[in-house]
Amino acid sequence: MSVMNILKSRRAVRNYEPKEVETEKITRLLEAAVWAPNDRLREPWHFYVIRGEAKTRYEQIAREFLEERFPTKPHLVKESIAVLESTPLVIVVTSDIIPGDEASSEDNEYAVACAIHSMWLAAQELGLGLVWRTRGIGLARDERLHKLIGSPENRKIVGSVFVGYPAADSPETKRTAIEDKTTWL
Ligand SMILES: Cc1cc2nc3c(=O)[nH]c(=O)nc-3n(C[C@H](O)[C@H](O)[C@H](O)COP(=O)(O)O)c2cc1C
């Protein structure tokens, strides 16, 4: 498939078969990630692979987070936890913060975003589905997730990557015409 076709056919996959992702495939995803461009080769990423007992702990903190956030919406909490429980694998991805150097810390985050996109495309080739989550059960801005992964202060969580074998076709998405998003100077 051409690069253009791969880019256009990539979708956010949120429903998975009840099947574990093989360690070999996880390694391939990580390998794809680390070949992303990154300023001055700082390689500013770290990957926390969450499955098994660690995933049970992730589910516990997600429940706490959701119950605090949506105290009047127990159905929403239940549905979100069901999504998490049916996700075979979560990879939390962090970006190195460089104290006193905001510009480089920002560039590090851009590099980590590229790395996650590379994983997303590689997942497709491996027959896997993936979605990058920050909100809700992504827990990217919740201190509890920081504690769970045991990450030092100088690493920022950029997202939680949910992975599994796709259970169904993902909905089509659209993009605005490039003419509306481009200024030719
Ligand atoms: C930085 C970032 C954060 C995202 N956070 C979430 C999220 O919290 N929950 C979710 O379901 N999808 C999340 N997504 C996936 C987008 O919703 C998805 O890419 C978008 O709906 C377009 O669908 P497509 O990727 O299939 O074209 C996120 C994507 C990015 C790049």
mmCIF file of C-alpha atoms and ligand atoms in Angstrom:
data_model
loop_
_atom_site.group_PDB
_atom_site.id
_atom_site.type_symbol
_atom_site.label_atom_id
_atom_site.label_comp_id
_atom_site.label_asym_id
_atom_site.label_seq_id
_atom_site.Cartn_x
_atom_site.Cartn_y
_atom_site.Cartn_z
ATOM 1 C CA MET A 1 0.000 0.000 0.000
ATOM 2 C CA SER A 2 1.250 3.503 -0.757
ATOM 3 C CA VAL A 3 2.101 5.827 2.120
ATOM 4 C CA MET A 4 -0.830 8.033 1.096
ATOM 5 C CA ASN A 5 -3.242 5.106 1.279
ATOM 6 C CA ILE A 6 -1.891 3.989 4.656
ATOM 7 C CA LEU A 7 -2.315 7.516 6.025
ATOM 8 C CA LYS A 8 -5.847 7.793 4.690
ATOM 9 C CA SER A 9 -7.001 4.376 5.863
ATOM 10 C CA ARG A 10 -5.689 4.707 9.441
ATOM 11 C CA ARG A 11 -8.611 4.901 11.876
ATOM 12 C CA ALA A 12 -9.066 5.230 15.606
ATOM 13 C CA VAL A 13 -10.002 1.692 16.690
ATOM 14 C CA ARG A 14 -11.869 1.501 19.992
ATOM 15 C CA ASN A 15 -13.424 -2.007 19.955
ATOM 16 C CA TYR A 16 -11.300 -5.115 20.267
ATOM 17 C CA GLU A 17 -11.526 -8.891 20.114
ATOM 18 C CA PRO A 18 -10.987 -10.646 23.473
ATOM 19 C CA LYS A 19 -7.485 -11.686 22.441
ATOM 20 C CA GLU A 20 -4.107 -10.769 23.933
ATOM 21 C CA VAL A 21 -1.567 -8.877 21.839
ATOM 22 C CA GLU A 22 1.558 -10.982 21.430
ATOM 23 C CA THR A 23 4.762 -9.637 23.057
ATOM 24 C CA GLU A 24 6.496 -9.844 19.669
ATOM 25 C CA LYS A 25 3.904 -7.500 18.165
ATOM 26 C CA ILE A 26 4.221 -5.087 21.095
ATOM 27 C CA THR A 27 7.969 -5.003 20.448
ATOM 28 C CA ARG A 28 7.322 -4.189 16.783
ATOM 29 C CA LEU A 29 5.076 -1.288 17.789
ATOM 30 C CA LEU A 30 7.803 0.072 20.069
ATOM 31 C CA GLU A 31 10.388 -0.373 17.334
ATOM 32 C CA ALA A 32 8.216 1.670 14.964
ATOM 33 C CA ALA A 33 7.863 4.367 17.622
ATOM 34 C CA VAL A 34 11.561 4.890 18.311
ATOM 35 C CA TRP A 35 12.357 5.575 14.644
ATOM 36 C CA ALA A 36 10.336 8.797 14.838
ATOM 37 C CA PRO A 37 12.132 12.048 14.170
ATOM 38 C CA ASN A 38 13.341 13.810 17.310
ATOM 39 C CA ASP A 39 15.345 16.991 17.853
ATOM 40 C CA ARG A 40 19.065 16.449 18.526
ATOM 41 C CA LEU A 41 18.373 12.760 18.928
ATOM 42 C CA ARG A 42 17.259 13.268 22.516
ATOM 43 C CA GLU A 43 14.938 10.260 22.082
ATOM 44 C CA PRO A 44 12.631 11.871 24.637
ATOM 45 C CA TRP A 45 10.111 9.035 24.974
ATOM 46 C CA HIS A 46 9.405 6.264 27.443
ATOM 47 C CA PHE A 47 6.822 3.511 27.055
ATOM 48 C CA TYR A 48 5.020 1.813 29.948
ATOM 49 C CA VAL A 49 3.440 -1.451 28.810
ATOM 50 C CA ILE A 50 0.346 -2.166 30.884
ATOM 51 C CA ARG A 51 -1.298 -5.577 30.861
ATOM 52 C CA GLY A 52 -2.277 -8.324 33.314
ATOM 53 C CA GLU A 53 -2.154 -7.250 36.955
ATOM 54 C CA ALA A 54 -0.952 -3.736 36.040
ATOM 55 C CA LYS A 55 -4.023 -3.332 33.850
ATOM 56 C CA THR A 56 -6.266 -4.302 36.767
ATOM 57 C CA ARG A 57 -4.648 -1.468 38.747
ATOM 58 C CA TYR A 58 -5.184 0.886 35.799
ATOM 59 C CA GLU A 59 -8.887 -0.068 35.836
ATOM 60 C CA GLN A 60 -9.072 0.678 39.569
ATOM 61 C CA ILE A 61 -7.657 4.193 39.231
ATOM 62 C CA ALA A 62 -9.801 4.837 36.152
ATOM 63 C CA ARG A 63 -12.881 3.931 38.205
ATOM 64 C CA GLU A 64 -11.812 6.301 41.001
ATOM 65 C CA PHE A 65 -11.177 9.078 38.461
ATOM 66 C CA LEU A 66 -14.527 8.604 36.715
ATOM 67 C CA GLU A 67 -16.527 8.349 39.947
ATOM 68 C CA GLU A 68 -14.971 11.610 41.145
ATOM 69 C CA ARG A 69 -15.474 13.331 37.796
ATOM 70 C CA PHE A 70 -19.010 12.098 37.071
ATOM 71 C CA PRO A 71 -20.660 11.476 40.472
ATOM 72 C CA THR A 72 -24.178 11.727 38.968
ATOM 73 C CA LYS A 73 -23.526 9.543 35.922
ATOM 74 C CA PRO A 74 -22.995 5.943 37.090
ATOM 75 C CA HIS A 75 -23.986 4.606 33.637
ATOM 76 C CA LEU A 76 -21.147 6.606 32.053
ATOM 77 C CA VAL A 77 -18.674 5.237 34.603
ATOM 78 C CA LYS A 78 -19.880 1.696 33.918
ATOM 79 C CA GLU A 79 -19.659 2.050 30.126
ATOM 80 C CA SER A 80 -16.199 3.597 30.268
ATOM 81 C CA ILE A 81 -14.894 0.874 32.567
ATOM 82 C CA ALA A 82 -16.377 -1.771 30.245
ATOM 83 C CA VAL A 83 -14.390 -0.238 27.356
ATOM 84 C CA LEU A 84 -11.238 -0.378 29.429
ATOM 85 C CA GLU A 85 -11.855 -3.962 30.545
ATOM 86 C CA SER A 86 -12.315 -5.060 26.934
ATOM 87 C CA THR A 87 -9.043 -3.418 25.866
ATOM 88 C CA PRO A 88 -6.256 -6.024 25.871
ATOM 89 C CA LEU A 89 -3.295 -3.665 26.084
ATOM 90 C CA VAL A 90 -2.506 -0.113 27.171
ATOM 91 C CA ILE A 91 0.824 1.602 26.528
ATOM 92 C CA VAL A 92 1.358 4.859 28.408
ATOM 93 C CA VAL A 93 3.775 7.139 26.577
ATOM 94 C CA THR A 94 5.740 9.927 28.254
ATOM 95 C CA SER A 95 7.871 12.814 27.041
ATOM 96 C CA ASP A 96 10.990 14.076 28.829
ATOM 97 C CA ILE A 97 10.663 17.513 30.414
ATOM 98 C CA ILE A 98 13.923 19.472 30.414
ATOM 99 C CA PRO A 99 13.907 21.741 33.479
ATOM 100 C CA GLY A 100 14.443 25.379 32.514
ATOM 101 C CA ASP A 101 14.188 24.661 28.780
ATOM 102 C CA GLU A 102 10.595 25.085 27.719
ATOM 103 C CA ALA A 103 11.345 25.103 23.982
ATOM 104 C CA SER A 104 13.196 21.776 24.052
ATOM 105 C CA SER A 105 10.514 20.261 26.301
ATOM 106 C CA GLU A 106 7.918 21.311 23.727
ATOM 107 C CA ASP A 107 9.969 19.838 20.888
ATOM 108 C CA ASN A 108 10.202 16.624 22.896
ATOM 109 C CA GLU A 109 6.414 16.416 23.004
ATOM 110 C CA TYR A 110 6.206 16.926 19.243
ATOM 111 C CA ALA A 111 8.645 14.052 18.778
ATOM 112 C CA VAL A 112 6.585 11.826 21.076
ATOM 113 C CA ALA A 113 3.472 12.684 19.048
ATOM 114 C CA CYS A 114 5.319 11.533 15.922
ATOM 115 C CA ALA A 115 6.288 8.316 17.730
ATOM 116 C CA ILE A 116 2.676 7.598 18.659
ATOM 117 C CA HIS A 117 1.566 8.202 15.092
ATOM 118 C CA SER A 118 4.220 5.761 13.891
ATOM 119 C CA MET A 119 2.859 3.129 16.309
ATOM 120 C CA TRP A 120 -0.626 3.820 14.973
ATOM 121 C CA LEU A 121 0.456 3.144 11.382
ATOM 122 C CA ALA A 122 2.529 0.100 12.344
ATOM 123 C CA ALA A 123 -0.465 -1.327 14.222
ATOM 124 C CA GLN A 124 -2.372 -1.364 10.955
ATOM 125 C CA GLU A 125 0.350 -3.406 9.270
ATOM 126 C CA LEU A 126 0.349 -5.862 12.201
ATOM 127 C CA GLY A 127 -3.429 -6.377 11.957
ATOM 128 C CA LEU A 128 -3.935 -4.434 15.197
ATOM 129 C CA GLY A 129 -6.201 -1.516 16.007
ATOM 130 C CA LEU A 130 -5.127 1.428 18.131
ATOM 131 C CA VAL A 131 -6.419 4.645 19.598
ATOM 132 C CA TRP A 132 -4.474 7.400 21.325
ATOM 133 C CA ARG A 133 -6.404 8.541 24.401
ATOM 134 C CA THR A 134 -5.839 11.507 26.665
ATOM 135 C CA ARG A 135 -9.316 12.258 28.042
ATOM 136 C CA GLY A 136 -11.471 10.083 30.318
ATOM 137 C CA ILE A 137 -10.021 6.595 30.644
ATOM 138 C CA GLY A 138 -6.865 7.865 28.938
ATOM 139 C CA LEU A 139 -6.070 9.414 32.352
ATOM 140 C CA ALA A 140 -3.268 11.457 30.788
ATOM 141 C CA ARG A 141 -3.757 14.385 33.148
ATOM 142 C CA ASP A 142 -4.473 12.402 36.288
ATOM 143 C CA GLU A 143 -1.769 12.198 38.940
ATOM 144 C CA ARG A 144 -2.840 8.634 39.813
ATOM 145 C CA LEU A 145 -1.581 7.376 36.452
ATOM 146 C CA HIS A 146 1.767 9.027 37.091
ATOM 147 C CA LYS A 147 1.992 7.153 40.395
ATOM 148 C CA LEU A 148 0.915 3.854 38.819
ATOM 149 C CA ILE A 149 3.645 3.905 36.198
ATOM 150 C CA GLY A 150 6.186 5.082 38.771
ATOM 151 C CA SER A 151 7.381 7.755 36.390
ATOM 152 C CA PRO A 152 9.750 10.494 37.555
ATOM 153 C CA GLU A 153 8.613 14.122 37.750
ATOM 154 C CA ASN A 154 10.517 15.028 34.618
ATOM 155 C CA ARG A 155 8.354 12.859 32.374
ATOM 156 C CA LYS A 156 5.020 14.152 31.083
ATOM 157 C CA ILE A 157 2.299 11.701 30.085
ATOM 158 C CA VAL A 158 1.428 12.437 26.458
ATOM 159 C CA GLY A 159 -1.184 9.745 26.128
ATOM 160 C CA SER A 160 -2.381 6.242 26.736
ATOM 161 C CA VAL A 161 -2.351 4.094 23.640
ATOM 162 C CA PHE A 162 -5.093 1.456 23.644
ATOM 163 C CA VAL A 163 -4.359 -1.565 21.462
ATOM 164 C CA GLY A 164 -6.038 -4.793 20.424
ATOM 165 C CA TYR A 165 -7.296 -6.826 17.498
ATOM 166 C CA PRO A 166 -10.159 -4.857 15.890
ATOM 167 C CA ALA A 167 -13.620 -6.276 16.581
ATOM 168 C CA ALA A 168 -15.412 -4.252 13.916
ATOM 169 C CA ASP A 169 -14.845 -1.696 11.186
ATOM 170 C CA SER A 170 -14.251 1.741 12.624
ATOM 171 C CA PRO A 171 -16.476 4.592 11.509
ATOM 172 C CA GLU A 172 -15.308 6.618 8.538
ATOM 173 C CA THR A 173 -14.030 10.081 9.360
ATOM 174 C CA LYS A 174 -13.739 13.133 7.165
ATOM 175 C CA ARG A 175 -11.252 15.909 6.709
ATOM 176 C CA THR A 176 -11.784 19.521 5.707
ATOM 177 C CA ALA A 177 -10.636 20.399 2.183
ATOM 178 C CA ILE A 178 -6.999 21.449 2.236
ATOM 179 C CA GLU A 179 -7.944 24.719 0.513
ATOM 180 C CA ASP A 180 -9.737 25.738 3.727
ATOM 181 C CA LYS A 181 -6.707 24.950 5.870
ATOM 182 C CA THR A 182 -3.954 26.345 3.683
ATOM 183 C CA THR A 183 -2.644 29.800 2.891
ATOM 184 C CA TRP A 184 -0.268 29.968 -0.029
ATOM 185 C CA LEU A 185 1.987 33.005 0.499
HETATM 186 C C1 LIG B 1 -3.800 13.925 21.033
HETATM 187 C C2 LIG B 1 -4.999 13.044 20.782
HETATM 188 C C3 LIG B 1 -5.833 12.723 21.823
HETATM 189 C C4 LIG B 1 -6.947 11.867 21.632
HETATM 190 N N1 LIG B 1 -7.720 11.536 22.713
HETATM 191 C C5 LIG B 1 -8.746 10.691 22.534
HETATM 192 C C6 LIG B 1 -9.521 10.292 23.654
HETATM 193 O O1 LIG B 1 -9.272 10.687 24.791
HETATM 194 N N2 LIG B 1 -10.544 9.434 23.436
HETATM 195 C C7 LIG B 1 -10.836 8.951 22.176
HETATM 196 O O2 LIG B 1 -11.774 8.171 22.035
HETATM 197 N N3 LIG B 1 -10.094 9.301 21.086
HETATM 198 C C8 LIG B 1 -9.065 10.157 21.234
HETATM 199 N N4 LIG B 1 -8.285 10.503 20.158
HETATM 200 C C9 LIG B 1 -8.585 9.930 18.831
HETATM 201 C C10 LIG B 1 -9.392 10.907 17.993
HETATM 202 O O3 LIG B 1 -10.651 11.094 18.591
HETATM 203 C C11 LIG B 1 -9.536 10.359 16.557
HETATM 204 O O4 LIG B 1 -8.276 10.336 15.970
HETATM 205 C C12 LIG B 1 -10.514 11.235 15.766
HETATM 206 O O5 LIG B 1 -11.835 11.006 16.179
HETATM 207 C C13 LIG B 1 -10.450 11.010 14.269
HETATM 208 O O6 LIG B 1 -10.718 9.665 13.944
HETATM 209 P P1 LIG B 1 -9.703 8.865 12.995
HETATM 210 O O7 LIG B 1 -8.380 8.865 13.709
HETATM 211 O O8 LIG B 1 -10.326 7.489 12.875
HETATM 212 O O9 LIG B 1 -9.636 9.579 11.681
HETATM 213 C C14 LIG B 1 -7.213 11.354 20.330
HETATM 214 C C15 LIG B 1 -6.342 11.684 19.273
HETATM 215 C C16 LIG B 1 -5.251 12.512 19.493
HETATM 216 C C17 LIG B 1 -4.328 12.830 18.348
#
